Amino acid sequence: MKKVGIIGAMELEVEVLKERMEIRNRLEKASMEFLEGTLSGTEVVVVRSGIGKVNAALCAQILCDCFEVTHIINTGVAGSLKNEINIGDIVVSTDALHHDMDVQVFGYPLGEVPQMGCLAFQADAKLAQLAVSCCKEVNPDIAVYQGRVVSGDQFISDKGIKGKLIQNFQGYCVEMEGAAIAHAAYLNHVPFVIIRAISDKADDSAQMAYPAFEKAAAARSEALVEYMLPKIL
Ligand code: ADE
């Protein structure tokens, strides 16, 4: 039977899902509270991982080991890396990579984790396609894009750094957890998708834009997750 692990880094990225789910059980592990229950009639485990890649990877591993989830969805907000992707729009991952991994000195492409055999971790094509089609139904007024999510332990608020991320990785959006969740899901052979609503443009305006738009953006991503859950096969 399907059981979907849903990870948001911050409370505001999972608070709507927590309010709307029927909670059966609460388990604390690694200082994270895992809520087991149903949402939209689907078995789920909803958890706030905390910010950054280490928290996110730990969280995904616990979902695999202790809850035996069949799918992982990462919901939340991100900075846009494309001019046409605006605040409020949604990016669904094709794949995800660590933009702050650099072992070029030993011949690995920038972003590739040595000995993993891939530069980026591929999202599950069916989950991604479902997220895109559901987004058009649930959020018909906003644009949805499918592309690469790049993650690092940095909040990007600088035009120059943003330019490098675009040039080096052709990312659609930047955030701080997705690649770590993707990485853990890949190692555990669990299908995953990252769904991120844009809260800022990851440039010099980001520091101002982010606090103004994070809550509304996070809620859009959550609404999409809730809507797509019963349609996951
Ligand atoms: N999450 C939301 N916006 C972000 C940004 N600009 N950089 C990193 N993570 C983010």
mmCIF file of C-alpha atoms and ligand atoms in Angstrom:
data_model
loop_
_atom_site.group_PDB
_atom_site.id
_atom_site.type_symbol
_atom_site.label_atom_id
_atom_site.label_comp_id
_atom_site.label_asym_id
_atom_site.label_seq_id
_atom_site.Cartn_x
_atom_site.Cartn_y
_atom_site.Cartn_z
ATOM 1 C CA MET A 1 0.000 0.000 0.000
ATOM 2 C CA LYS A 2 1.230 3.486 -0.761
ATOM 3 C CA LYS A 3 2.506 5.647 2.069
ATOM 4 C CA VAL A 4 3.755 9.095 1.163
ATOM 5 C CA GLY A 5 6.419 10.887 3.167
ATOM 6 C CA ILE A 6 5.989 14.663 2.941
ATOM 7 C CA ILE A 7 8.898 16.855 4.001
ATOM 8 C CA GLY A 8 8.907 20.608 4.468
ATOM 9 C CA ALA A 9 11.934 22.365 5.893
ATOM 10 C CA MET A 10 10.071 24.998 7.898
ATOM 11 C CA GLU A 11 6.868 24.937 9.896
ATOM 12 C CA LEU A 12 5.104 27.260 7.459
ATOM 13 C CA GLU A 13 5.880 24.786 4.661
ATOM 14 C CA VAL A 14 3.910 21.993 6.365
ATOM 15 C CA GLU A 15 1.496 23.774 8.702
ATOM 16 C CA VAL A 16 -1.523 23.593 6.365
ATOM 17 C CA LEU A 17 -0.941 19.885 5.740
ATOM 18 C CA LYS A 18 -0.644 19.249 9.487
ATOM 19 C CA GLU A 19 -3.894 21.105 10.142
ATOM 20 C CA ARG A 20 -5.754 19.236 7.428
ATOM 21 C CA MET A 21 -4.517 15.681 8.029
ATOM 22 C CA GLU A 22 -6.054 13.154 10.406
ATOM 23 C CA ILE A 23 -3.244 12.417 12.812
ATOM 24 C CA ARG A 24 -3.014 8.861 14.162
ATOM 25 C CA ASN A 25 0.412 8.866 15.688
ATOM 26 C CA ARG A 26 3.274 11.210 16.583
ATOM 27 C CA LEU A 27 6.861 10.008 16.784
ATOM 28 C CA GLU A 28 9.898 12.066 17.658
ATOM 29 C CA LYS A 29 13.225 11.103 16.109
ATOM 30 C CA ALA A 30 16.377 13.175 15.625
ATOM 31 C CA SER A 31 14.466 16.056 17.237
ATOM 32 C CA MET A 32 11.917 15.990 14.392
ATOM 33 C CA GLU A 33 8.231 15.239 14.918
ATOM 34 C CA PHE A 34 6.857 12.715 12.417
ATOM 35 C CA LEU A 35 3.050 12.835 12.089
ATOM 36 C CA GLU A 36 1.481 9.652 10.775
ATOM 37 C CA GLY A 37 -2.072 9.592 9.494
ATOM 38 C CA THR A 38 -4.202 10.254 6.439
ATOM 39 C CA LEU A 39 -4.604 13.248 4.180
ATOM 40 C CA SER A 40 -7.006 13.257 1.227
ATOM 41 C CA GLY A 41 -7.639 9.598 2.115
ATOM 42 C CA THR A 42 -3.953 8.750 1.571
ATOM 43 C CA GLU A 43 -1.555 7.314 4.152
ATOM 44 C CA VAL A 44 1.035 9.992 4.871
ATOM 45 C CA VAL A 45 3.853 10.900 7.197
ATOM 46 C CA VAL A 46 4.260 14.678 7.429
ATOM 47 C CA VAL A 47 7.386 16.152 8.952
ATOM 48 C CA ARG A 48 9.278 19.412 9.331
ATOM 49 C CA SER A 49 12.904 18.534 8.717
ATOM 50 C CA GLY A 50 14.533 21.800 9.682
ATOM 51 C CA ILE A 51 16.578 23.906 7.296
ATOM 52 C CA GLY A 52 19.522 22.761 5.192
ATOM 53 C CA LYS A 53 20.792 19.619 3.552
ATOM 54 C CA VAL A 54 21.916 17.667 6.617
ATOM 55 C CA ASN A 55 18.533 18.002 8.339
ATOM 56 C CA ALA A 56 16.773 17.105 5.103
ATOM 57 C CA ALA A 57 18.855 13.990 4.428
ATOM 58 C CA LEU A 58 18.443 12.744 8.004
ATOM 59 C CA CYS A 59 14.715 13.266 7.736
ATOM 60 C CA ALA A 60 14.403 11.399 4.435
ATOM 61 C CA GLN A 61 16.419 8.484 5.804
ATOM 62 C CA ILE A 62 14.172 8.228 8.869
ATOM 63 C CA LEU A 63 11.109 8.206 6.585
ATOM 64 C CA CYS A 64 12.635 5.266 4.711
ATOM 65 C CA ASP A 65 13.882 3.314 7.739
ATOM 66 C CA CYS A 66 11.170 3.857 10.345
ATOM 67 C CA PHE A 67 8.064 4.459 8.212
ATOM 68 C CA GLU A 68 8.877 2.533 5.023
ATOM 69 C CA VAL A 69 7.392 5.248 2.845
ATOM 70 C CA THR A 70 6.744 4.289 -0.777
ATOM 71 C CA HIS A 71 7.109 7.862 -2.125
ATOM 72 C CA ILE A 72 8.688 11.101 -0.908
ATOM 73 C CA ILE A 73 7.445 14.591 -1.717
ATOM 74 C CA ASN A 74 9.401 17.676 -0.726
ATOM 75 C CA THR A 75 7.171 20.736 -0.522
ATOM 76 C CA GLY A 76 8.199 24.323 0.100
ATOM 77 C CA VAL A 77 9.485 27.575 -1.327
ATOM 78 C CA ALA A 78 12.465 28.473 -3.506
ATOM 79 C CA GLY A 79 14.243 31.300 -5.256
ATOM 80 C CA SER A 80 13.684 31.603 -9.007
ATOM 81 C CA LEU A 81 16.639 31.153 -11.357
ATOM 82 C CA LYS A 82 14.786 32.099 -14.538
ATOM 83 C CA ASN A 83 13.471 35.504 -15.566
ATOM 84 C CA GLU A 84 10.140 34.093 -16.662
ATOM 85 C CA ILE A 85 9.561 32.170 -13.389
ATOM 86 C CA ASN A 86 7.844 34.651 -11.119
ATOM 87 C CA ILE A 87 7.036 34.834 -7.430
ATOM 88 C CA GLY A 88 4.065 32.525 -6.789
ATOM 89 C CA ASP A 89 4.804 30.213 -9.742
ATOM 90 C CA ILE A 90 5.586 26.568 -9.105
ATOM 91 C CA VAL A 91 8.616 24.509 -10.090
ATOM 92 C CA VAL A 92 8.345 20.716 -10.193
ATOM 93 C CA SER A 93 11.680 18.903 -10.256
ATOM 94 C CA THR A 94 13.008 16.981 -13.220
ATOM 95 C CA ASP A 95 16.150 16.366 -11.174
ATOM 96 C CA ALA A 96 18.106 17.885 -8.301
ATOM 97 C CA LEU A 97 21.770 18.488 -7.540
ATOM 98 C CA HIS A 98 24.035 19.897 -4.841
ATOM 99 C CA HIS A 99 25.249 23.254 -6.186
ATOM 100 C CA ASP A 100 27.807 23.509 -3.376
ATOM 101 C CA MET A 101 29.540 20.165 -4.089
ATOM 102 C CA ASP A 102 32.912 20.765 -5.747
ATOM 103 C CA VAL A 103 35.431 17.961 -6.371
ATOM 104 C CA GLN A 104 36.597 19.285 -9.743
ATOM 105 C CA VAL A 105 40.201 18.866 -8.641
ATOM 106 C CA PHE A 106 39.770 15.083 -9.106
ATOM 107 C CA GLY A 107 37.927 15.398 -12.413
ATOM 108 C CA TYR A 108 34.306 15.429 -11.245
ATOM 109 C CA PRO A 109 31.952 17.959 -12.801
ATOM 110 C CA LEU A 110 30.964 20.793 -10.477
ATOM 111 C CA GLY A 111 27.976 19.617 -8.409
ATOM 112 C CA GLU A 112 28.657 15.876 -8.726
ATOM 113 C CA VAL A 113 29.084 13.840 -5.552
ATOM 114 C CA PRO A 114 32.067 11.551 -6.176
ATOM 115 C CA GLN A 115 31.344 7.871 -6.740
ATOM 116 C CA MET A 116 27.578 8.294 -7.041
ATOM 117 C CA GLY A 117 27.599 7.763 -10.796
ATOM 118 C CA CYS A 118 25.341 10.719 -11.566
ATOM 119 C CA LEU A 119 25.524 14.505 -11.530
ATOM 120 C CA ALA A 120 21.864 15.007 -10.604
ATOM 121 C CA PHE A 121 19.290 12.781 -8.925
ATOM 122 C CA GLN A 122 16.328 12.089 -11.218
ATOM 123 C CA ALA A 123 12.865 12.749 -9.867
ATOM 124 C CA ASP A 124 10.232 10.122 -10.518
ATOM 125 C CA ALA A 125 8.785 10.994 -13.933
ATOM 126 C CA LYS A 126 5.252 9.858 -13.034
ATOM 127 C CA LEU A 127 5.146 11.860 -9.793
ATOM 128 C CA ALA A 128 6.521 14.922 -11.590
ATOM 129 C CA GLN A 129 4.019 14.627 -14.434
ATOM 130 C CA LEU A 130 1.193 14.189 -11.943
ATOM 131 C CA ALA A 131 2.300 17.278 -10.021
ATOM 132 C CA VAL A 132 2.354 19.359 -13.214
ATOM 133 C CA SER A 133 -1.074 18.239 -14.391
ATOM 134 C CA CYS A 134 -2.591 18.637 -10.906
ATOM 135 C CA CYS A 135 -1.075 22.113 -10.601
ATOM 136 C CA LYS A 136 -2.909 23.222 -13.715
ATOM 137 C CA GLU A 137 -6.169 22.041 -12.113
ATOM 138 C CA VAL A 138 -5.634 23.283 -8.568
ATOM 139 C CA ASN A 139 -3.779 26.534 -9.306
ATOM 140 C CA PRO A 140 -5.039 27.443 -12.833
ATOM 141 C CA ASP A 141 -4.007 31.091 -12.435
ATOM 142 C CA ILE A 142 -0.297 30.406 -11.925
ATOM 143 C CA ALA A 143 2.433 29.051 -14.170
ATOM 144 C CA VAL A 144 4.016 25.673 -13.489
ATOM 145 C CA TYR A 145 7.483 24.759 -14.743
ATOM 146 C CA GLN A 146 9.361 21.476 -14.805
ATOM 147 C CA GLY A 147 13.099 21.759 -14.374
ATOM 148 C CA ARG A 148 16.208 21.277 -12.294
ATOM 149 C CA VAL A 149 16.261 22.151 -8.600
ATOM 150 C CA VAL A 150 19.666 23.166 -7.249
ATOM 151 C CA SER A 151 20.315 23.015 -3.522
ATOM 152 C CA GLY A 152 23.029 24.265 -1.201
ATOM 153 C CA ASP A 153 23.512 25.380 2.363
ATOM 154 C CA GLN A 154 23.178 29.043 1.427
ATOM 155 C CA PHE A 155 20.320 31.489 1.019
ATOM 156 C CA ILE A 156 20.996 33.048 -2.401
ATOM 157 C CA SER A 157 20.395 36.805 -2.460
ATOM 158 C CA ASP A 158 23.015 38.037 -4.895
ATOM 159 C CA LYS A 159 22.738 38.598 -8.639
ATOM 160 C CA GLY A 160 26.293 37.424 -9.289
ATOM 161 C CA ILE A 161 25.916 34.142 -7.372
ATOM 162 C CA LYS A 162 22.541 33.568 -9.020
ATOM 163 C CA GLY A 163 24.185 34.063 -12.436
ATOM 164 C CA LYS A 164 26.792 31.417 -11.615
ATOM 165 C CA LEU A 165 24.106 28.910 -10.591
ATOM 166 C CA ILE A 166 22.306 29.481 -13.893
ATOM 167 C CA GLN A 167 25.515 29.246 -15.921
ATOM 168 C CA ASN A 168 26.912 26.193 -14.117
ATOM 169 C CA PHE A 169 23.770 24.119 -13.598
ATOM 170 C CA GLN A 170 20.884 25.440 -15.728
ATOM 171 C CA GLY A 171 18.718 25.370 -12.593
ATOM 172 C CA TYR A 172 15.111 26.533 -12.535
ATOM 173 C CA CYS A 173 15.077 27.275 -8.811
ATOM 174 C CA VAL A 174 17.378 27.263 -5.807
ATOM 175 C CA GLU A 175 16.658 26.135 -2.259
ATOM 176 C CA MET A 176 18.402 24.395 0.624
ATOM 177 C CA GLU A 177 17.048 20.832 0.963
ATOM 178 C CA GLY A 178 15.776 19.264 -2.257
ATOM 179 C CA ALA A 179 18.993 17.659 -3.491
ATOM 180 C CA ALA A 180 19.651 16.105 -0.084
ATOM 181 C CA ILE A 181 16.187 14.540 -0.076
ATOM 182 C CA ALA A 182 16.678 13.443 -3.677
ATOM 183 C CA HIS A 183 20.070 11.975 -2.784
ATOM 184 C CA ALA A 184 18.657 9.990 0.144
ATOM 185 C CA ALA A 185 15.660 8.836 -1.906
ATOM 186 C CA TYR A 186 18.002 7.694 -4.695
ATOM 187 C CA LEU A 187 20.148 5.647 -2.297
ATOM 188 C CA ASN A 188 17.013 4.045 -0.821
ATOM 189 C CA HIS A 189 15.354 3.432 -4.226
ATOM 190 C CA VAL A 190 12.297 5.468 -3.231
ATOM 191 C CA PRO A 191 10.602 7.612 -5.922
ATOM 192 C CA PHE A 192 10.555 11.321 -5.111
ATOM 193 C CA VAL A 193 9.532 14.694 -6.427
ATOM 194 C CA ILE A 194 10.305 18.224 -5.268
ATOM 195 C CA ILE A 195 7.547 20.820 -5.494
ATOM 196 C CA ARG A 196 8.557 24.415 -4.789
ATOM 197 C CA ALA A 197 6.611 27.647 -5.046
ATOM 198 C CA ILE A 198 8.691 30.720 -5.780
ATOM 199 C CA SER A 199 9.091 33.151 -2.867
ATOM 200 C CA ASP A 200 11.825 35.378 -4.336
ATOM 201 C CA LYS A 201 14.143 35.875 -7.291
ATOM 202 C CA ALA A 202 17.382 34.816 -5.525
ATOM 203 C CA ASP A 203 18.938 38.208 -6.377
ATOM 204 C CA ASP A 204 19.484 41.437 -4.471
ATOM 205 C CA SER A 205 15.722 41.785 -3.975
ATOM 206 C CA ALA A 206 15.434 38.384 -2.234
ATOM 207 C CA GLN A 207 16.027 39.587 1.313
ATOM 208 C CA MET A 208 13.004 41.906 1.019
ATOM 209 C CA ALA A 209 10.818 39.659 -1.120
ATOM 210 C CA TYR A 210 11.233 36.439 0.820
ATOM 211 C CA PRO A 211 9.507 37.423 4.091
ATOM 212 C CA ALA A 212 6.690 39.065 2.143
ATOM 213 C CA PHE A 213 5.890 36.085 -0.060
ATOM 214 C CA GLU A 214 7.039 32.924 1.764
ATOM 215 C CA LYS A 215 3.723 32.142 3.476
ATOM 216 C CA ALA A 216 1.496 32.472 0.413
ATOM 217 C CA ALA A 217 4.019 30.578 -1.727
ATOM 218 C CA ALA A 218 4.327 27.729 0.798
ATOM 219 C CA ALA A 219 0.532 27.389 0.948
ATOM 220 C CA ARG A 220 0.323 27.015 -2.846
ATOM 221 C CA SER A 221 2.776 24.169 -2.820
ATOM 222 C CA GLU A 222 0.905 22.503 0.060
ATOM 223 C CA ALA A 223 -2.430 22.835 -1.770
ATOM 224 C CA LEU A 224 -0.921 21.071 -4.766
ATOM 225 C CA VAL A 225 0.502 18.250 -2.624
ATOM 226 C CA GLU A 226 -2.849 17.672 -0.924
ATOM 227 C CA TYR A 227 -4.649 17.614 -4.258
ATOM 228 C CA MET A 228 -2.295 15.148 -5.950
ATOM 229 C CA LEU A 229 -2.055 12.624 -3.072
ATOM 230 C CA PRO A 230 -5.075 10.441 -3.970
ATOM 231 C CA LYS A 231 -3.977 10.349 -7.620
ATOM 232 C CA ILE A 232 -0.572 8.809 -6.855
ATOM 233 C CA LEU A 233 -0.547 5.175 -7.983
HETATM 234 N N1 ADE B 1 14.488 29.328 -0.401
HETATM 235 C C1 ADE B 1 13.680 30.316 -0.831
HETATM 236 N N2 ADE B 1 14.388 31.257 -1.474
HETATM 237 C C2 ADE B 1 15.679 30.861 -1.437
HETATM 238 C C3 ADE B 1 16.889 31.429 -1.894
HETATM 239 N N3 ADE B 1 16.895 32.599 -2.516
HETATM 240 N N4 ADE B 1 18.042 30.749 -1.671
HETATM 241 C C4 ADE B 1 18.005 29.566 -1.022
HETATM 242 N N5 ADE B 1 16.912 28.999 -0.556
HETATM 243 C C5 ADE B 1 15.743 29.634 -0.762
#
